[in-house]
Tab-separated table of C-alpha atoms and ligand atoms in Angstrom:
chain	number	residue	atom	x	y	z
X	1	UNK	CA	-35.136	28.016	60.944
X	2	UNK	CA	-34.988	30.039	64.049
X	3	UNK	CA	-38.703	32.010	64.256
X	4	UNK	CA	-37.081	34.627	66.529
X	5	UNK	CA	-35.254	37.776	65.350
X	6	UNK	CA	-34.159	40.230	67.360
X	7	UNK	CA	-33.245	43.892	65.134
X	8	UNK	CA	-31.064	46.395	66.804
X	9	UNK	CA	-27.882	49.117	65.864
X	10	UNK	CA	-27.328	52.830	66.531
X	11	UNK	CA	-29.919	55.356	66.988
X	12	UNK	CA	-31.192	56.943	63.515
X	13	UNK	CA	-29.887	54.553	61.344
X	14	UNK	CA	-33.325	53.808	59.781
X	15	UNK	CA	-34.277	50.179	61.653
X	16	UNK	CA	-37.930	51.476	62.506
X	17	UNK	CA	-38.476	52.149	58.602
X	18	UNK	CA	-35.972	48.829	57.375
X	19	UNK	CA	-38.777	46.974	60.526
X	20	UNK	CA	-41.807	48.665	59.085
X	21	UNK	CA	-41.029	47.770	55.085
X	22	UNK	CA	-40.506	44.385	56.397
X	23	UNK	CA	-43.637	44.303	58.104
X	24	UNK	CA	-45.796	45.639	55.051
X	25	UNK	CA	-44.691	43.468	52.526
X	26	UNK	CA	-44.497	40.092	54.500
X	27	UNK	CA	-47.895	40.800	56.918
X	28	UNK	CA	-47.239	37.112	58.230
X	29	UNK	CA	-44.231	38.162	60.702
X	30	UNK	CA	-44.898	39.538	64.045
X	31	UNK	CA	-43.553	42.433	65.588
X	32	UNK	CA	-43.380	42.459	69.354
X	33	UNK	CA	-44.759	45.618	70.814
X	34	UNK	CA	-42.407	46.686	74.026
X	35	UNK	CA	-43.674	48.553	77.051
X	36	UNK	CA	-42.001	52.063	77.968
X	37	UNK	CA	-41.775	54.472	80.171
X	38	UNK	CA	-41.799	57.237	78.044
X	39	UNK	CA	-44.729	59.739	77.185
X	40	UNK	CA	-46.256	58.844	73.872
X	41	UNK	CA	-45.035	61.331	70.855
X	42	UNK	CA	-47.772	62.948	68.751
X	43	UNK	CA	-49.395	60.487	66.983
X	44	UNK	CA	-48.260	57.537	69.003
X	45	UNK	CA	-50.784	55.178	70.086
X	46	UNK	CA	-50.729	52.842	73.152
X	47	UNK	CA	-50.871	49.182	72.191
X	48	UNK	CA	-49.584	49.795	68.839
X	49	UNK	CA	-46.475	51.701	68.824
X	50	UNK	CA	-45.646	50.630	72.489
X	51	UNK	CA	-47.420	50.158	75.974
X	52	UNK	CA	-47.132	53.190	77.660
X	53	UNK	CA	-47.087	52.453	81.570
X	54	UNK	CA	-46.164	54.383	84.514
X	55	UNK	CA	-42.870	53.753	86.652
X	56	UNK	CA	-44.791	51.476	88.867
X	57	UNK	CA	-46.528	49.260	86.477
X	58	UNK	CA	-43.113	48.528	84.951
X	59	UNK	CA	-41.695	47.459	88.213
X	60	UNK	CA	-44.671	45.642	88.778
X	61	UNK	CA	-43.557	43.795	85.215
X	62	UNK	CA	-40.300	43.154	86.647
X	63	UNK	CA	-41.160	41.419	89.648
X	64	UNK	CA	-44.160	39.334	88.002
X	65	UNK	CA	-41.105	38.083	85.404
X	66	UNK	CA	-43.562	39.430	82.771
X	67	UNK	CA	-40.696	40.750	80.754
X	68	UNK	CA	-38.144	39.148	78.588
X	69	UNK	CA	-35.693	41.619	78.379
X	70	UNK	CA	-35.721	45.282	79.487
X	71	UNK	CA	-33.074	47.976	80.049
X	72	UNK	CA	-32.869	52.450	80.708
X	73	UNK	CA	-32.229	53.380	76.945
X	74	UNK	CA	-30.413	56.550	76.193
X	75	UNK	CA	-30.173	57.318	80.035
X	76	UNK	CA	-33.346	58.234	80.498
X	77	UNK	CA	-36.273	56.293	79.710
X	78	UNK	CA	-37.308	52.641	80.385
X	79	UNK	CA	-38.249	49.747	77.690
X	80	UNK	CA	-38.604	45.849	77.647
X	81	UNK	CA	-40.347	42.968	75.825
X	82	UNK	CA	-43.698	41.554	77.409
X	83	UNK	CA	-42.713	37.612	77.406
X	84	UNK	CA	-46.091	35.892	76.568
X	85	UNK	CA	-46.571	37.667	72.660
X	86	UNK	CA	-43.347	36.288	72.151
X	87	UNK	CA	-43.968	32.970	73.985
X	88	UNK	CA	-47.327	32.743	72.006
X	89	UNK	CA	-45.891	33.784	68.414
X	90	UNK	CA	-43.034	30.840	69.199
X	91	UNK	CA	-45.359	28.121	70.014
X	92	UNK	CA	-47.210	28.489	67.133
X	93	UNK	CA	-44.405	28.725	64.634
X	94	UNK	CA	-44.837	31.892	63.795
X	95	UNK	CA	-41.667	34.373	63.171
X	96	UNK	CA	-41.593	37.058	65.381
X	97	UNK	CA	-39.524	40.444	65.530
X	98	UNK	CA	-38.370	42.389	68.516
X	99	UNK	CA	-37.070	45.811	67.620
X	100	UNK	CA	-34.672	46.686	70.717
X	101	UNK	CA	-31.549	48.257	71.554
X	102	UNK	CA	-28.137	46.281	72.320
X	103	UNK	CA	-28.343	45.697	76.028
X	104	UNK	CA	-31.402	44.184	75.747
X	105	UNK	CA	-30.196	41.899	72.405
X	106	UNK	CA	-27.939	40.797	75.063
X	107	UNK	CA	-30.212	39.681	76.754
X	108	UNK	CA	-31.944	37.334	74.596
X	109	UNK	CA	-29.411	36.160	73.417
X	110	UNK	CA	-28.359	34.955	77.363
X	111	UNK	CA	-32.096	34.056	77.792
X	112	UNK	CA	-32.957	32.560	74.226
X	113	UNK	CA	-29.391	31.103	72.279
X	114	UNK	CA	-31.546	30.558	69.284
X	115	UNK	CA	-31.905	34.201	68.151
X	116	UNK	CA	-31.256	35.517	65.539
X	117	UNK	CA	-29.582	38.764	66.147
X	118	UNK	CA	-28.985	40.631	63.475
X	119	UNK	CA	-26.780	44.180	63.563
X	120	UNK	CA	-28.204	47.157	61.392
X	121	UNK	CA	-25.185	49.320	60.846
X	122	UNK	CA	-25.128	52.949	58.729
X	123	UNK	CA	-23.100	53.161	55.919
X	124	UNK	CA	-20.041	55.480	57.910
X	125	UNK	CA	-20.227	57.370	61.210
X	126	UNK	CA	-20.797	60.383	59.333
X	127	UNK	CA	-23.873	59.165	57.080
X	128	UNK	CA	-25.348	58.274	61.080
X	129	UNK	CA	-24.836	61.914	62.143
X	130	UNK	CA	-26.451	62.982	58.934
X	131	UNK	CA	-29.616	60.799	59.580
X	132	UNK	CA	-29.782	61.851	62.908
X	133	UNK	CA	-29.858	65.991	62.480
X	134	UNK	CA	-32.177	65.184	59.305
X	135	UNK	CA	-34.669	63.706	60.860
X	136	UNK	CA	-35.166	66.899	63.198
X	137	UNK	CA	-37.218	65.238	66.209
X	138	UNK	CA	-34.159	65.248	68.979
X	139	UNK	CA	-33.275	68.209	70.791
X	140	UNK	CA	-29.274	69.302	70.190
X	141	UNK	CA	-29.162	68.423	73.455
X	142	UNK	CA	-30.742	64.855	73.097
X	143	UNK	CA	-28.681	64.493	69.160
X	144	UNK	CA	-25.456	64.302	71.436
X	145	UNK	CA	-26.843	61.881	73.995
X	146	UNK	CA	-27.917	59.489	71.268
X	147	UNK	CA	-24.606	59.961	69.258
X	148	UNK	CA	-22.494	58.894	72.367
X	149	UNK	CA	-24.788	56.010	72.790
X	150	UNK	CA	-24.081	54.868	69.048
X	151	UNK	CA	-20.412	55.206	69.143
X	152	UNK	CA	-20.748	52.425	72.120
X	153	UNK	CA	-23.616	50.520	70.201
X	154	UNK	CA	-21.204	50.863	66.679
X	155	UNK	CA	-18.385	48.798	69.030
X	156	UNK	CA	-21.050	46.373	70.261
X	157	UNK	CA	-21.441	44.847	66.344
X	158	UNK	CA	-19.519	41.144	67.310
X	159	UNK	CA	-22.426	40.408	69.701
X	160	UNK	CA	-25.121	39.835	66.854
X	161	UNK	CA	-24.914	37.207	64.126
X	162	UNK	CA	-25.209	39.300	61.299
X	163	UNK	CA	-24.757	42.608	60.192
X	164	UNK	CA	-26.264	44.657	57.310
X	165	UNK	CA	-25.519	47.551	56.289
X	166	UNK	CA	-28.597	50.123	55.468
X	167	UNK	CA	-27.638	52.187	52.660
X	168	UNK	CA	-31.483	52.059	51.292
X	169	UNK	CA	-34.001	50.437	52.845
X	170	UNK	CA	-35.708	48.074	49.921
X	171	UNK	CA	-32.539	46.104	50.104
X	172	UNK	CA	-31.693	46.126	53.659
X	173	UNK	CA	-35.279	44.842	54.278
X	174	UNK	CA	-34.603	42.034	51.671
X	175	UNK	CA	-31.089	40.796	53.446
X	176	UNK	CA	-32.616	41.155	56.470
X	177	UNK	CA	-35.855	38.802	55.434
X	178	UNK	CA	-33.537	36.852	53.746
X	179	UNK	CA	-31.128	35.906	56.738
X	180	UNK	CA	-34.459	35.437	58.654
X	181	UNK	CA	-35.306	32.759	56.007
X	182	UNK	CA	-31.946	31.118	55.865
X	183	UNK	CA	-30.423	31.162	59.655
Q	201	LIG	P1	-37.751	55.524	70.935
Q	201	LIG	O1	-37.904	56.192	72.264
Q	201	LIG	O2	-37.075	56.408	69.924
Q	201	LIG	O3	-39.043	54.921	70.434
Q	201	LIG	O4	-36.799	54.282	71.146
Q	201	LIG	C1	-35.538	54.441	71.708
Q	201	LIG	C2	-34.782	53.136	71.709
Q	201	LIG	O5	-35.426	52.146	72.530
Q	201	LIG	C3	-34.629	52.460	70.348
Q	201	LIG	O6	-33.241	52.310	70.114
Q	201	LIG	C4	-35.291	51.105	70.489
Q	201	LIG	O7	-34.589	50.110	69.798
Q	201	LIG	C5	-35.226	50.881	71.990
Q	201	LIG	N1	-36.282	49.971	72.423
Q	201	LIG	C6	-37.575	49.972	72.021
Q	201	LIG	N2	-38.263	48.982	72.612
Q	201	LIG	C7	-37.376	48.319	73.390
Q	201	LIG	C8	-37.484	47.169	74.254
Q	201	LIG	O8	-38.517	46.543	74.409
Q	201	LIG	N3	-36.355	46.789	74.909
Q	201	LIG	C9	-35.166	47.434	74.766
Q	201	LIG	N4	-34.133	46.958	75.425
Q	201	LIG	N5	-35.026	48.509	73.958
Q	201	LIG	C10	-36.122	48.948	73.282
């Protein structure tokens, strides 16, 4: 059974919430926390919804190889997995998460062959712009950054191992925990 899953697909499409259901009812899996860039939202809390570090300390990341993956999402801000959770969580056979976006599935998948990557796709293009509008915390500006990123991260869906399709997020959650159990 491989321990590590790596969760990733288009911008809105409901991964945090399919992650976070996950998460709730199965408190035994791990969830890597990444590092960022990026100013904390309201109600965001360093350590638990990400690391929040400066420009510097990330580079500083980089060159101490104290990240496993990182990449400039949505061509602004900067993200990546700290190595030694993951490391940790592997060695002692538990099953670990990492919620990220494609280019850093990528690499992973370079880095670690045994992930499991699995694809969370919307149920059309359309049901993706939908989601994305609804959920009202993206400027127009930043909707139309984010939907040109998913049109390249829709075409980017032969990369993973699986892909599920989140039309509600119960039963996305319960494919998703069940490929974790069975790959
Ligand atoms: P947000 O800023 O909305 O929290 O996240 C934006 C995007 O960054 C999401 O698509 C998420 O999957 C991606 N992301 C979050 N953490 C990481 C990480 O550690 N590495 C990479 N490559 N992407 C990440």
């Amino acid at each position: 059974m491989t321990r590590l899953t790596v969760i990733a697909g288009p911008t809105a499409v409901g991964k945090g919430t399919v992650v976070r259901y996950l998460l709730e009812h199965n408190p035994e899996i791990l969830l890597s926390v990444s590092v960022t860039t990026r100013q904390p939202r309201v109600g965001e809390i360093d350590g638990v919804h990400y690391f929040f570090v400066s420009n510097e300390q990330f580079d500083q990341m980089i060159t101490n190889n104290e990240l496993l993956e990182y990449a400039v999402v949505h061509q602004s801000n900067r993200y990546g997995t700290p190595r030694k959770p993951v490391e940790e969580a592997l060695k002692a056979d538990k099953q670990i998460i990492l919620e990220i976006d494609i280019q850093g599935a990528r690499q992973v998948k370079d880095s670690m062959p045994e992930a499991n990557l699995i694809f969370i796709a919307p149920p059309s293009l359309e049901e993706l712009k939908r989601r994305l509008i609804g959920r009202g915390t993206e400027s127009a500006e930043e909707i139309a950054i984010r939907l040109d990123t998913a049109e390249v991260e829709m075409a980017s869906q032969s990369l993973f191992d699986h892909v599920v399709i989140n039309e509600e997020v119960a039963q996305c959650a319960a494919e998703v925990l069940d490929l974790m159990k069975t790959s």
